[in-house]
Short mmCIF file of N, CA and C in Angstrom, two decimals:
data_model
loop_
_atom_site.label_atom_id
_atom_site.label_comp_id
_atom_site.label_asym_id
_atom_site.label_seq_id
_atom_site.Cartn_x
_atom_site.Cartn_y
_atom_site.Cartn_z
N MET A 1 99.74 85.61 101.16
CA MET A 1 99.54 87.03 101.34
C MET A 1 98.39 87.51 100.46
N ARG A 2 97.81 88.59 100.92
CA ARG A 2 96.72 89.18 100.16
C ARG A 2 97.22 90.34 99.31
N TYR A 3 96.38 90.79 98.39
CA TYR A 3 96.71 91.91 97.52
C TYR A 3 95.42 92.58 97.10
N TRP A 4 95.53 93.83 96.69
CA TRP A 4 94.36 94.60 96.26
C TRP A 4 94.08 94.33 94.80
N VAL A 5 92.80 94.14 94.47
CA VAL A 5 92.38 93.98 93.08
C VAL A 5 91.25 94.97 92.81
N ARG A 6 91.10 95.33 91.54
CA ARG A 6 90.02 96.22 91.13
C ARG A 6 88.84 95.38 90.68
N ARG A 7 87.69 95.70 91.20
CA ARG A 7 86.44 95.06 90.79
C ARG A 7 85.44 96.15 90.49
N TRP A 8 84.29 95.76 89.99
CA TRP A 8 83.24 96.73 89.69
C TRP A 8 81.95 96.32 90.37
N GLU A 9 81.23 97.31 90.85
CA GLU A 9 79.91 97.12 91.45
C GLU A 9 78.91 97.76 90.51
N ILE A 10 77.85 97.02 90.18
CA ILE A 10 76.81 97.55 89.29
C ILE A 10 75.45 97.29 89.93
N THR A 11 74.58 98.27 89.82
CA THR A 11 73.20 98.14 90.29
C THR A 11 72.28 98.35 89.10
N ILE A 12 71.46 97.35 88.81
CA ILE A 12 70.54 97.44 87.68
C ILE A 12 69.13 97.65 88.24
N ARG A 13 68.41 98.65 87.69
CA ARG A 13 67.05 98.95 88.15
C ARG A 13 66.07 98.80 86.99
N TRP A 14 64.92 98.16 87.28
CA TRP A 14 63.86 97.99 86.30
C TRP A 14 62.66 98.82 86.72
N ASP A 15 61.81 99.16 85.74
CA ASP A 15 60.61 99.93 86.03
C ASP A 15 59.53 99.07 86.70
N ASP A 16 59.61 97.76 86.53
CA ASP A 16 58.62 96.84 87.12
C ASP A 16 59.31 95.50 87.37
N ALA A 17 59.09 94.92 88.53
CA ALA A 17 59.73 93.65 88.89
C ALA A 17 59.34 92.51 87.95
N ARG A 18 58.20 92.62 87.26
CA ARG A 18 57.78 91.57 86.33
C ARG A 18 58.75 91.40 85.17
N TYR A 19 59.48 92.45 84.83
CA TYR A 19 60.40 92.40 83.69
C TYR A 19 61.84 92.06 84.09
N SER A 20 62.05 91.94 85.37
CA SER A 20 63.38 91.61 85.87
C SER A 20 63.56 90.10 85.96
N PRO A 21 64.72 89.56 85.55
CA PRO A 21 64.95 88.12 85.71
C PRO A 21 65.11 87.72 87.17
N TYR A 22 65.25 88.69 88.05
CA TYR A 22 65.44 88.42 89.47
C TYR A 22 64.17 88.64 90.30
N GLY A 23 63.10 89.08 89.65
CA GLY A 23 61.83 89.28 90.35
C GLY A 23 61.83 90.48 91.28
N THR A 24 62.73 91.42 91.04
CA THR A 24 62.83 92.61 91.87
C THR A 24 63.13 93.81 90.97
N THR A 25 62.93 95.01 91.47
CA THR A 25 63.22 96.19 90.66
C THR A 25 64.67 96.64 90.79
N ARG A 26 65.41 96.03 91.71
CA ARG A 26 66.80 96.44 91.93
C ARG A 26 67.66 95.20 92.14
N TYR A 27 68.76 95.11 91.40
CA TYR A 27 69.70 93.99 91.53
C TYR A 27 71.11 94.56 91.56
N GLN A 28 71.88 94.20 92.59
CA GLN A 28 73.25 94.68 92.72
C GLN A 28 74.20 93.49 92.71
N THR A 29 75.31 93.62 91.98
CA THR A 29 76.29 92.54 91.91
C THR A 29 77.69 93.12 91.73
N HIS A 30 78.69 92.27 91.87
CA HIS A 30 80.09 92.64 91.65
C HIS A 30 80.66 91.75 90.56
N VAL A 31 81.50 92.33 89.72
CA VAL A 31 82.16 91.57 88.66
C VAL A 31 83.66 91.81 88.76
N ASP A 32 84.44 90.84 88.27
CA ASP A 32 85.89 90.89 88.40
C ASP A 32 86.62 91.50 87.21
N THR A 33 85.98 91.51 86.04
CA THR A 33 86.68 91.99 84.85
C THR A 33 85.85 93.05 84.13
N SER A 34 86.54 93.85 83.34
CA SER A 34 85.84 94.86 82.55
C SER A 34 84.96 94.20 81.48
N ALA A 35 85.35 93.02 81.00
CA ALA A 35 84.53 92.30 80.01
C ALA A 35 83.20 91.88 80.63
N GLN A 36 83.21 91.42 81.88
CA GLN A 36 81.96 91.05 82.55
C GLN A 36 81.09 92.29 82.75
N LEU A 37 81.70 93.40 83.13
CA LEU A 37 80.95 94.64 83.30
C LEU A 37 80.34 95.07 81.97
N ARG A 38 81.12 95.00 80.90
CA ARG A 38 80.62 95.39 79.58
C ARG A 38 79.40 94.56 79.18
N ARG A 39 79.42 93.26 79.43
CA ARG A 39 78.27 92.41 79.09
C ARG A 39 77.03 92.83 79.86
N LEU A 40 77.18 93.15 81.15
CA LEU A 40 76.03 93.59 81.94
C LEU A 40 75.50 94.93 81.45
N VAL A 41 76.39 95.86 81.14
CA VAL A 41 75.97 97.17 80.65
C VAL A 41 75.27 97.04 79.31
N GLU A 42 75.80 96.24 78.41
CA GLU A 42 75.17 96.05 77.09
C GLU A 42 73.78 95.42 77.23
N ALA A 43 73.64 94.44 78.12
CA ALA A 43 72.33 93.82 78.34
C ALA A 43 71.35 94.83 78.95
N ALA A 44 71.84 95.65 79.86
CA ALA A 44 70.97 96.66 80.48
C ALA A 44 70.52 97.70 79.45
N ARG A 45 71.42 98.11 78.58
CA ARG A 45 71.06 99.09 77.54
C ARG A 45 70.04 98.52 76.56
N ALA A 46 70.11 97.22 76.31
CA ALA A 46 69.21 96.58 75.35
C ALA A 46 67.82 96.33 75.93
N ASP A 47 67.68 96.35 77.25
CA ASP A 47 66.40 96.06 77.90
C ASP A 47 65.61 97.36 78.06
N PRO A 48 64.44 97.49 77.39
CA PRO A 48 63.67 98.74 77.48
C PRO A 48 63.09 98.99 78.88
N HIS A 49 63.05 97.98 79.73
CA HIS A 49 62.49 98.15 81.07
C HIS A 49 63.54 98.53 82.12
N VAL A 50 64.80 98.53 81.74
CA VAL A 50 65.85 98.96 82.66
C VAL A 50 65.86 100.49 82.69
N THR A 51 65.75 101.03 83.90
CA THR A 51 65.70 102.49 84.05
C THR A 51 67.05 103.10 84.41
N ALA A 52 67.94 102.30 84.99
CA ALA A 52 69.26 102.80 85.38
C ALA A 52 70.20 101.63 85.60
N PHE A 53 71.49 101.88 85.42
CA PHE A 53 72.49 100.85 85.70
C PHE A 53 73.81 101.50 86.11
N PRO A 54 73.80 102.24 87.22
CA PRO A 54 75.04 102.88 87.67
C PRO A 54 76.07 101.83 88.09
N TYR A 55 77.33 102.11 87.81
CA TYR A 55 78.40 101.21 88.22
C TYR A 55 79.58 102.04 88.69
N LYS A 56 80.43 101.42 89.50
CA LYS A 56 81.62 102.10 90.00
C LYS A 56 82.73 101.08 90.24
N SER A 57 83.94 101.58 90.16
CA SER A 57 85.12 100.76 90.43
C SER A 57 85.32 100.67 91.94
N ILE A 58 85.63 99.50 92.42
CA ILE A 58 85.90 99.30 93.84
C ILE A 58 87.19 98.49 93.98
N ARG A 59 87.81 98.58 95.12
CA ARG A 59 89.00 97.79 95.42
C ARG A 59 88.63 96.75 96.45
N ALA A 60 89.18 95.54 96.29
CA ALA A 60 88.88 94.46 97.22
C ALA A 60 90.15 93.66 97.49
N LEU A 61 90.26 93.16 98.71
CA LEU A 61 91.38 92.30 99.05
C LEU A 61 91.15 90.91 98.47
N ASP A 62 92.19 90.34 97.87
CA ASP A 62 92.10 89.00 97.32
C ASP A 62 93.27 88.20 97.87
N GLY A 63 93.14 86.89 97.89
CA GLY A 63 94.19 86.03 98.41
C GLY A 63 93.90 85.61 99.84
N GLU A 64 94.79 84.83 100.38
CA GLU A 64 94.61 84.28 101.73
C GLU A 64 95.28 85.16 102.78
N ALA A 65 94.60 85.32 103.91
CA ALA A 65 95.19 86.04 105.03
C ALA A 65 96.33 85.20 105.60
N PRO A 66 97.37 85.84 106.13
CA PRO A 66 98.48 85.08 106.70
C PRO A 66 98.03 84.23 107.89
N THR A 67 98.61 83.05 108.02
CA THR A 67 98.26 82.14 109.11
C THR A 67 99.35 82.04 110.16
N GLU A 68 100.52 82.65 109.86
CA GLU A 68 101.60 82.65 110.83
C GLU A 68 102.48 83.88 110.63
N CYS A 69 103.23 84.23 111.68
CA CYS A 69 104.12 85.37 111.59
C CYS A 69 105.34 84.98 110.76
N ARG A 70 106.21 85.96 110.49
CA ARG A 70 107.39 85.69 109.66
C ARG A 70 108.42 84.83 110.37
N ARG A 71 108.24 84.60 111.66
CA ARG A 71 109.14 83.72 112.42
C ARG A 71 108.55 82.32 112.58
N GLY A 72 107.38 82.10 111.94
CA GLY A 72 106.78 80.76 111.93
C GLY A 72 105.80 80.46 113.04
N HIS A 73 105.46 81.43 113.87
CA HIS A 73 104.49 81.19 114.94
C HIS A 73 103.08 81.23 114.37
N SER A 74 102.29 80.23 114.69
CA SER A 74 100.92 80.13 114.17
C SER A 74 100.04 81.21 114.79
N TYR A 75 99.15 81.78 113.96
CA TYR A 75 98.19 82.76 114.46
C TYR A 75 96.96 82.09 115.06
N SER A 76 96.83 80.78 114.91
CA SER A 76 95.70 80.09 115.54
C SER A 76 96.11 79.69 116.95
N GLY A 77 95.13 79.44 117.75
CA GLY A 77 95.45 79.05 119.13
C GLY A 77 94.62 79.83 120.11
N GLY A 78 94.97 79.71 121.34
CA GLY A 78 94.24 80.37 122.41
C GLY A 78 94.49 81.86 122.46
N SER A 79 93.87 82.52 123.42
CA SER A 79 93.96 83.97 123.52
C SER A 79 95.38 84.45 123.80
N ALA A 80 96.23 83.61 124.36
CA ALA A 80 97.60 84.02 124.67
C ALA A 80 98.44 84.16 123.41
N THR A 81 98.10 83.43 122.34
CA THR A 81 98.91 83.48 121.13
C THR A 81 98.18 84.08 119.94
N ARG A 82 96.88 84.31 120.06
CA ARG A 82 96.12 84.92 118.96
C ARG A 82 96.68 86.31 118.71
N PRO A 83 96.93 86.68 117.46
CA PRO A 83 97.58 87.97 117.19
C PRO A 83 96.67 89.15 117.47
N HIS A 84 97.31 90.27 117.71
CA HIS A 84 96.59 91.53 117.87
C HIS A 84 96.61 92.23 116.51
N GLY A 85 95.47 92.67 116.05
CA GLY A 85 95.41 93.30 114.73
C GLY A 85 94.77 94.67 114.75
N SER A 86 95.16 95.48 113.77
CA SER A 86 94.53 96.77 113.56
C SER A 86 94.62 97.09 112.07
N TRP A 87 94.07 98.21 111.69
CA TRP A 87 94.01 98.60 110.28
C TRP A 87 94.78 99.90 110.09
N ILE A 88 95.58 99.96 109.02
CA ILE A 88 96.32 101.17 108.70
C ILE A 88 95.71 101.76 107.44
N ALA A 89 95.28 103.00 107.51
CA ALA A 89 94.73 103.67 106.34
C ALA A 89 95.85 103.94 105.34
N CYS A 90 95.53 103.84 104.05
CA CYS A 90 96.53 104.05 103.01
C CYS A 90 95.80 104.41 101.72
N GLY A 91 96.47 105.09 100.82
CA GLY A 91 95.89 105.45 99.55
C GLY A 91 95.50 104.25 98.70
N CYS A 92 96.12 103.10 98.92
CA CYS A 92 95.82 101.90 98.12
C CYS A 92 94.54 101.21 98.58
N GLY A 93 94.07 101.53 99.76
CA GLY A 93 92.91 100.86 100.32
C GLY A 93 93.14 100.49 101.77
N GLY A 94 94.38 100.27 102.15
CA GLY A 94 94.71 99.99 103.54
C GLY A 94 95.49 98.71 103.72
N HIS A 95 95.97 98.53 104.93
CA HIS A 95 96.78 97.37 105.27
C HIS A 95 96.38 96.87 106.66
N ALA A 96 96.38 95.55 106.81
CA ALA A 96 96.15 94.95 108.12
C ALA A 96 97.50 94.87 108.82
N LEU A 97 97.55 95.35 110.04
CA LEU A 97 98.76 95.32 110.86
C LEU A 97 98.54 94.25 111.92
N THR A 98 99.36 93.19 111.91
CA THR A 98 99.17 92.07 112.82
C THR A 98 100.42 91.86 113.65
N ALA A 99 100.28 91.92 114.97
CA ALA A 99 101.40 91.73 115.89
C ALA A 99 101.31 90.34 116.51
N CYS A 100 102.41 89.58 116.41
CA CYS A 100 102.46 88.23 116.98
C CYS A 100 102.51 88.33 118.51
N ARG A 101 101.76 87.47 119.18
CA ARG A 101 101.72 87.50 120.65
C ARG A 101 102.52 86.36 121.28
N TRP A 102 103.23 85.59 120.47
CA TRP A 102 104.05 84.54 121.07
C TRP A 102 105.11 85.20 121.94
N PRO A 103 105.37 84.66 123.13
CA PRO A 103 106.33 85.28 124.06
C PRO A 103 107.70 85.50 123.40
N GLY A 104 108.17 86.73 123.48
CA GLY A 104 109.49 87.07 122.97
C GLY A 104 109.57 87.28 121.47
N CYS A 105 108.48 87.14 120.72
CA CYS A 105 108.55 87.25 119.27
C CYS A 105 108.61 88.71 118.82
N GLY A 106 107.52 89.44 118.99
CA GLY A 106 107.49 90.84 118.62
C GLY A 106 107.37 91.13 117.13
N ASP A 107 107.15 90.09 116.30
CA ASP A 107 107.02 90.31 114.86
C ASP A 107 105.73 91.07 114.56
N VAL A 108 105.82 92.06 113.68
CA VAL A 108 104.65 92.81 113.22
C VAL A 108 104.58 92.66 111.71
N LEU A 109 103.46 92.13 111.23
CA LEU A 109 103.29 91.85 109.81
C LEU A 109 102.31 92.85 109.21
N VAL A 110 102.67 93.42 108.08
CA VAL A 110 101.79 94.33 107.35
C VAL A 110 101.27 93.57 106.13
N ASP A 111 99.95 93.45 106.00
CA ASP A 111 99.34 92.66 104.93
C ASP A 111 98.22 93.48 104.28
N PRO A 112 98.23 93.69 102.96
CA PRO A 112 99.27 93.30 102.03
C PRO A 112 100.51 94.17 102.18
N VAL A 113 101.63 93.67 101.68
CA VAL A 113 102.88 94.40 101.75
C VAL A 113 102.72 95.72 100.99
N PRO A 114 103.11 96.84 101.60
CA PRO A 114 102.97 98.13 100.91
C PRO A 114 103.81 98.19 99.63
N ASP A 115 103.21 98.74 98.58
CA ASP A 115 103.92 98.95 97.32
C ASP A 115 104.74 100.24 97.43
N ASP A 116 105.51 100.52 96.38
CA ASP A 116 106.34 101.73 96.36
C ASP A 116 105.52 103.01 96.50
N ASP A 117 104.28 102.99 95.97
CA ASP A 117 103.47 104.20 96.00
C ASP A 117 102.51 104.26 97.19
N CYS A 118 102.64 103.34 98.14
CA CYS A 118 101.78 103.35 99.33
C CYS A 118 102.23 104.42 100.30
N ASP A 119 101.27 104.89 101.10
CA ASP A 119 101.55 105.89 102.12
C ASP A 119 100.82 105.53 103.41
N PRO A 120 101.16 104.36 104.00
CA PRO A 120 100.44 103.93 105.21
C PRO A 120 100.61 104.93 106.36
N ARG A 121 99.50 105.18 107.04
CA ARG A 121 99.50 106.08 108.17
C ARG A 121 99.07 105.29 109.39
N VAL A 122 100.01 105.07 110.31
CA VAL A 122 99.73 104.28 111.52
C VAL A 122 98.74 105.06 112.37
N PRO A 123 97.65 104.39 112.81
CA PRO A 123 96.65 105.10 113.63
C PRO A 123 97.23 105.50 114.98
N ARG A 124 96.83 106.68 115.43
CA ARG A 124 97.29 107.16 116.75
C ARG A 124 96.32 106.64 117.81
N GLU A 125 96.86 106.19 118.90
CA GLU A 125 96.04 105.65 119.99
C GLU A 125 95.70 106.74 120.98
#
């Protein structure tokens, strides 16, 4: 199953590409920990040619997507058994809604599993 994790996105800008280790005036990357973000921010502050380094917190899905329904039917296969999926908006970032297409199954899997503070809103068709 997958789960939401917090990551950070940072964009570092230089006044001239000659002073950038990447040969460009703009470099964007993602980091997984606040310690990694702190190292990038400290390096940017120490570089006199860095003109800006805005960063923001982002949420990302981590882990493996489910490969079978809760009744054990595989999600791989031909079009007759490939699951039908949609996205449910939620305050946590959202959930993938996957319906098994095996004949007679009817299992619907919500991934990641909603936490106590989730408020999934099923999309109206």
